[in-house]
Coordinates of C-alpha atoms in Angstrom, one line a residue:
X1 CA 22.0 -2.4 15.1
X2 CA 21.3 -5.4 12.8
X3 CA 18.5 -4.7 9.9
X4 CA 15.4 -6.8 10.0
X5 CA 15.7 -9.6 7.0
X6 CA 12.9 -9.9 4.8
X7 CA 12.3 -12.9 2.3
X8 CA 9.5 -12.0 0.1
X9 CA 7.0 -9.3 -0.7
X10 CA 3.3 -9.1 -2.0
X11 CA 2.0 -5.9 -3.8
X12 CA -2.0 -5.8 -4.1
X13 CA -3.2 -3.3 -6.3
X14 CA -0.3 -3.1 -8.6
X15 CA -0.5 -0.4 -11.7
X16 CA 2.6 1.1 -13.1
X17 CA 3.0 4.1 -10.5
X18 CA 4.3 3.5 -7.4
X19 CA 3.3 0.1 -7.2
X20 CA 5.8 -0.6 -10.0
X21 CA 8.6 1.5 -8.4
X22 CA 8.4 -0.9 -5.2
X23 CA 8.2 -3.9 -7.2
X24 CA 11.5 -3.1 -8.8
X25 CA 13.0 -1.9 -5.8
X26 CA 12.3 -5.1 -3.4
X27 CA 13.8 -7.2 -6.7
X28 CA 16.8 -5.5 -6.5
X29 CA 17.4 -5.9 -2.8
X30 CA 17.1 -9.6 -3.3
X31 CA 13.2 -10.8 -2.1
X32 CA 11.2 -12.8 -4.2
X33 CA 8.0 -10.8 -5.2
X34 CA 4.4 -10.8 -6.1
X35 CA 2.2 -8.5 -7.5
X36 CA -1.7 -8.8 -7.8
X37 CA -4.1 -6.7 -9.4
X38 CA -7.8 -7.2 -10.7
X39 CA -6.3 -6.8 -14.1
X40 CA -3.3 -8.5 -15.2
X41 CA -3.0 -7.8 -18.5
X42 CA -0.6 -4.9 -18.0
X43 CA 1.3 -6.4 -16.1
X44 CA 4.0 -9.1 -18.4
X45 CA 6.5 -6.3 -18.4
X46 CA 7.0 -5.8 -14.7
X47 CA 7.4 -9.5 -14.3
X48 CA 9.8 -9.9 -16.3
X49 CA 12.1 -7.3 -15.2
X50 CA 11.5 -7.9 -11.7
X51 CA 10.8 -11.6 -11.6
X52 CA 7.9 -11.7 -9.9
X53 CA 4.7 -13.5 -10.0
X54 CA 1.1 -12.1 -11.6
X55 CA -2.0 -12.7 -9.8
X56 CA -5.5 -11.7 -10.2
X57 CA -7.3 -10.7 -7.1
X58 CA -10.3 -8.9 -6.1
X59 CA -9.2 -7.0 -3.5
X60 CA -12.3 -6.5 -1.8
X61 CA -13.5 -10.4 -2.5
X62 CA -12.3 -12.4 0.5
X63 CA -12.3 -15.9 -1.6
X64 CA -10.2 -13.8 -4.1
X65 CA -7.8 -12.5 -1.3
X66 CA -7.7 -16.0 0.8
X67 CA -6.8 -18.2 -2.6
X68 CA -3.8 -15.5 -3.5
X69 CA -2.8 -15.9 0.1
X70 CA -3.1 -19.8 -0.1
X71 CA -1.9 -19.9 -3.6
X72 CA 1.7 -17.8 -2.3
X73 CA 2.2 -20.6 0.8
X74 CA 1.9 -23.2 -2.3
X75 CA 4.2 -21.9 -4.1
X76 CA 6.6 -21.5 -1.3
X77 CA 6.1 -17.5 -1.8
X78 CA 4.3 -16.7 1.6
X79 CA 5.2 -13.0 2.0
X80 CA 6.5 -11.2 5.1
X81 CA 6.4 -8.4 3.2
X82 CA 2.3 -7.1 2.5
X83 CA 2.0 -3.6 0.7
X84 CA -1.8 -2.7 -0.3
X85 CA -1.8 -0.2 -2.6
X86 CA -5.7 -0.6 -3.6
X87 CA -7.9 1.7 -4.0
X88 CA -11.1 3.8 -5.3
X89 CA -12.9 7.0 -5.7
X90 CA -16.3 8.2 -7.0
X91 CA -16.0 12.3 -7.2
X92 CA -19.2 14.2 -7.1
X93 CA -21.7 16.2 -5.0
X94 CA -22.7 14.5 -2.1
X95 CA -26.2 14.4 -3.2
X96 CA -25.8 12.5 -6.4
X97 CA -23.3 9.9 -6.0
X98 CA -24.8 6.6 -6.4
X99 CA -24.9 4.5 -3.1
X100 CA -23.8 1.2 -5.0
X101 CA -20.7 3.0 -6.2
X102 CA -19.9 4.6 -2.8
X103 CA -20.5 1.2 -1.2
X104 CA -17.9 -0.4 -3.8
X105 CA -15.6 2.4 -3.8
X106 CA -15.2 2.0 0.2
X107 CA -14.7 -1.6 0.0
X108 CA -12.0 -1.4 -2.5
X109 CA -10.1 1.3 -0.3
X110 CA -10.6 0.1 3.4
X111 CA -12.4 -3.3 3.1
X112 CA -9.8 -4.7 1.0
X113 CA -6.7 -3.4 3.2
X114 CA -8.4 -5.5 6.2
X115 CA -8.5 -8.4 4.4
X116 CA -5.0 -8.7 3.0
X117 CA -3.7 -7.6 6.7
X118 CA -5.7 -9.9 8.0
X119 CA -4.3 -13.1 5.5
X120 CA -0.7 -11.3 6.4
X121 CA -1.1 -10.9 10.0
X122 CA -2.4 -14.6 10.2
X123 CA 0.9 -15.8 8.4
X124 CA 3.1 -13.4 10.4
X125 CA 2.1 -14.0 13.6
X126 CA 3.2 -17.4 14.5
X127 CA 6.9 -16.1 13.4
X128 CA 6.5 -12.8 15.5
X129 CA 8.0 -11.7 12.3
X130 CA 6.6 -9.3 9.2
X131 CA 5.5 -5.6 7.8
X132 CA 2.4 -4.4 6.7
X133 CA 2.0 -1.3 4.7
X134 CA -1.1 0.2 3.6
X135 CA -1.5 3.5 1.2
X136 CA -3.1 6.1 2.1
X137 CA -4.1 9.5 1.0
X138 CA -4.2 13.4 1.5
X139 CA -8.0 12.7 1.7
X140 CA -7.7 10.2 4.8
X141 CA -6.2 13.2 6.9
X142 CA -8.8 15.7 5.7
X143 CA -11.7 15.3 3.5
X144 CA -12.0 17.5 0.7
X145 CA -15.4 19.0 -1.2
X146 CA -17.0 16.7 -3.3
X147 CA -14.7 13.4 -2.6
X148 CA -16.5 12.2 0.6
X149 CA -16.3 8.6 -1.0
X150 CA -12.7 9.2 -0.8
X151 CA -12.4 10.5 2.8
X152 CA -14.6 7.6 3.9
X153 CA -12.2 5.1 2.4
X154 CA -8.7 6.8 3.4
X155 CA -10.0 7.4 6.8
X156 CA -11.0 4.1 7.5
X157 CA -7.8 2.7 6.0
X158 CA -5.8 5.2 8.5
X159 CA -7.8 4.2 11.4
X160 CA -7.3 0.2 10.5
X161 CA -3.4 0.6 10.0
X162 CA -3.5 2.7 13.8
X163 CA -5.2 -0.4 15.2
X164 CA -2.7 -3.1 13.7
X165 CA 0.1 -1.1 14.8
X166 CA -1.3 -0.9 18.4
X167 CA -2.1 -4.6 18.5
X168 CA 0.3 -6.2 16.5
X169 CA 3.7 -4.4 17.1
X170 CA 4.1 -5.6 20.2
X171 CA 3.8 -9.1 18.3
X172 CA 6.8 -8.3 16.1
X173 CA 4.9 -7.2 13.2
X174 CA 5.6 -3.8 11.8
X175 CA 2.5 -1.8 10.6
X176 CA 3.1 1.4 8.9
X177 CA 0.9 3.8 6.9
X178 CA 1.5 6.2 4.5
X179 CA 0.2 9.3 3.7
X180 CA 1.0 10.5 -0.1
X181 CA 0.1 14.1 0.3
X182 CA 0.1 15.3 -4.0
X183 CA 0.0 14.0 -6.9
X184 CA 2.3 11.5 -8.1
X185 CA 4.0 11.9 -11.3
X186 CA 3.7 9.4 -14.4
X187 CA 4.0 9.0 -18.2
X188 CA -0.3 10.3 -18.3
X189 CA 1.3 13.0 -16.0
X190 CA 4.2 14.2 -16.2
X191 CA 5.8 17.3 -14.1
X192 CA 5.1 20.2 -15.6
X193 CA 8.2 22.5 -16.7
X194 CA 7.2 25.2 -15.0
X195 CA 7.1 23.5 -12.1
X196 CA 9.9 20.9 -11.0
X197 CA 9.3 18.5 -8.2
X198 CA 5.5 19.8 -8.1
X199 CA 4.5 15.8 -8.4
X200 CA 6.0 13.3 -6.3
X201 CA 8.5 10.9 -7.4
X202 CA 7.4 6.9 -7.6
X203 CA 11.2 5.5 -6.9
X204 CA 11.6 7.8 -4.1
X205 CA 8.6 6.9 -2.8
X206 CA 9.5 3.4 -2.6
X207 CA 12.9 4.7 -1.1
X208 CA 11.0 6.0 1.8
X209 CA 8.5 2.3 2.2
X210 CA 11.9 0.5 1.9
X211 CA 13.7 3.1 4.8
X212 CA 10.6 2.3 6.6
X213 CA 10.9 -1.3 6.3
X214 CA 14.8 -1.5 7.6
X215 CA 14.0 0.4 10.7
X216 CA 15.0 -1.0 13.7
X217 CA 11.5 -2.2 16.0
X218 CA 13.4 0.3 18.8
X219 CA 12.3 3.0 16.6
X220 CA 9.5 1.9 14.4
X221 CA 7.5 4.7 13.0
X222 CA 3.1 3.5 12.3
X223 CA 2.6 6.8 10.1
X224 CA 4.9 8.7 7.6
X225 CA 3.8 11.7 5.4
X226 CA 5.5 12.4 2.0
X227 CA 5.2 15.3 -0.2
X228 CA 7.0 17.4 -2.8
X229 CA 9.2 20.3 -1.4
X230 CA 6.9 22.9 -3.3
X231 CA 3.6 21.3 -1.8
X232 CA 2.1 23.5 0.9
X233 CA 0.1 21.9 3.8

């Protein structure tokens, strides 16, 4: 069976975690890529080790996310390759979290995944051709005490990717979602010594998106859960 070929990839909400680990990872298997964030400052390094383009974009603005998606077909970038990695949480008790931060936090986690999918899909369809990944979360299988914001946000991103992957499939268009069940492991964290391969690794991570990706549509899977060995569930 052939591998599906895949031009060029756009990250939105790239930090230096497993956004990062992607980026590098798509460079190195030869697409052209783009990363966007609402800040770019932290961003020079990646680019120039990966070659990819910087863009800012408010994830949960649909002007921002329409000009990125405009500003990539100008460029000759158009992506058939859309990973949203975007999101945000407000922890507290129920009855004191501030409504204009829940209302924010949910826009940034589920709002902004249907915009970019929808700017992907738009692009996609006409080629019967694409993959759309969205990130989720622990917390959009079951919500946990005093993260409802969370929940709310990783549920509704869970319920969105089901949806694409019902209606657009069939179209050619691969919609996967994944569920990143623990912590994953950085320079502000690292694993403790006491306990190896207690925090999930970024690279392989990205090993499992790209696996994903290559799948043949005979066998395309809309959900995959990752988690450390150690992690019980």
């Amino acid at each position: 069976m052939q591998n599906p070929t895949f031009h060029s990839a756009l990250i939105v909400g790239t930090g230096p975690g497993l956004s990062a680990s992607l980026a590098r990872l798509f460079a190195r298997n030869g697409l052209q890529v783009a990363v966007a964030a609402r800040q770019t400052d932290k961003l020079a390094a990646l680019a120039k080790e990966t070659g990819a383009t910087v863009h800012a974009c408010n994830a949960a603005d649909q002007k921002d996310v329409a000009g990125l998606f405009d500003a990539l077909d100008t460029a000759g970038r158009t992506p058939d390759v859309v990973v949203y990695n975007a999101s945000n949480r407000v922890r507290g008790p129920l009855v004191d979290l501030a409504p204009d931060d829940v209302r924010r936090a949910i826009e940034i986690s589920a709002f902004g995944g249907f915009l970019v999918s929808q700017q992907a899909a738009r692009r996609m369809l006409p080629k019967s051709h694409g993959a759309i990944f969205l990130t989720g979360a622990t917390a959009g299988v079951k919500g946990f005490a005093l993260s409802a914001t969370f929940a709310m946000g990783k549920f509704a991103l869970r319920g969105l990717a089901q949806s694409m992957a019902r209606e657009l499939s069939p179209k050619g268009i691969h919609v996967a979602h994944f569920v990143i069940d623990g912590g994953i492991r950085s320079s502000a964290r690292p694993v403790p010594a006491n306990d190896p391969d207690s925090l999930l690794d970024p690279d392989a991570i990205a090993e499992t998106y790209w696996a994903t990706l290559m799948q043949h549509r005979s066998a395309w899977s809309w959900e995959i859960e990752v988690r450390p060995w150690v992690e019980k569930f």
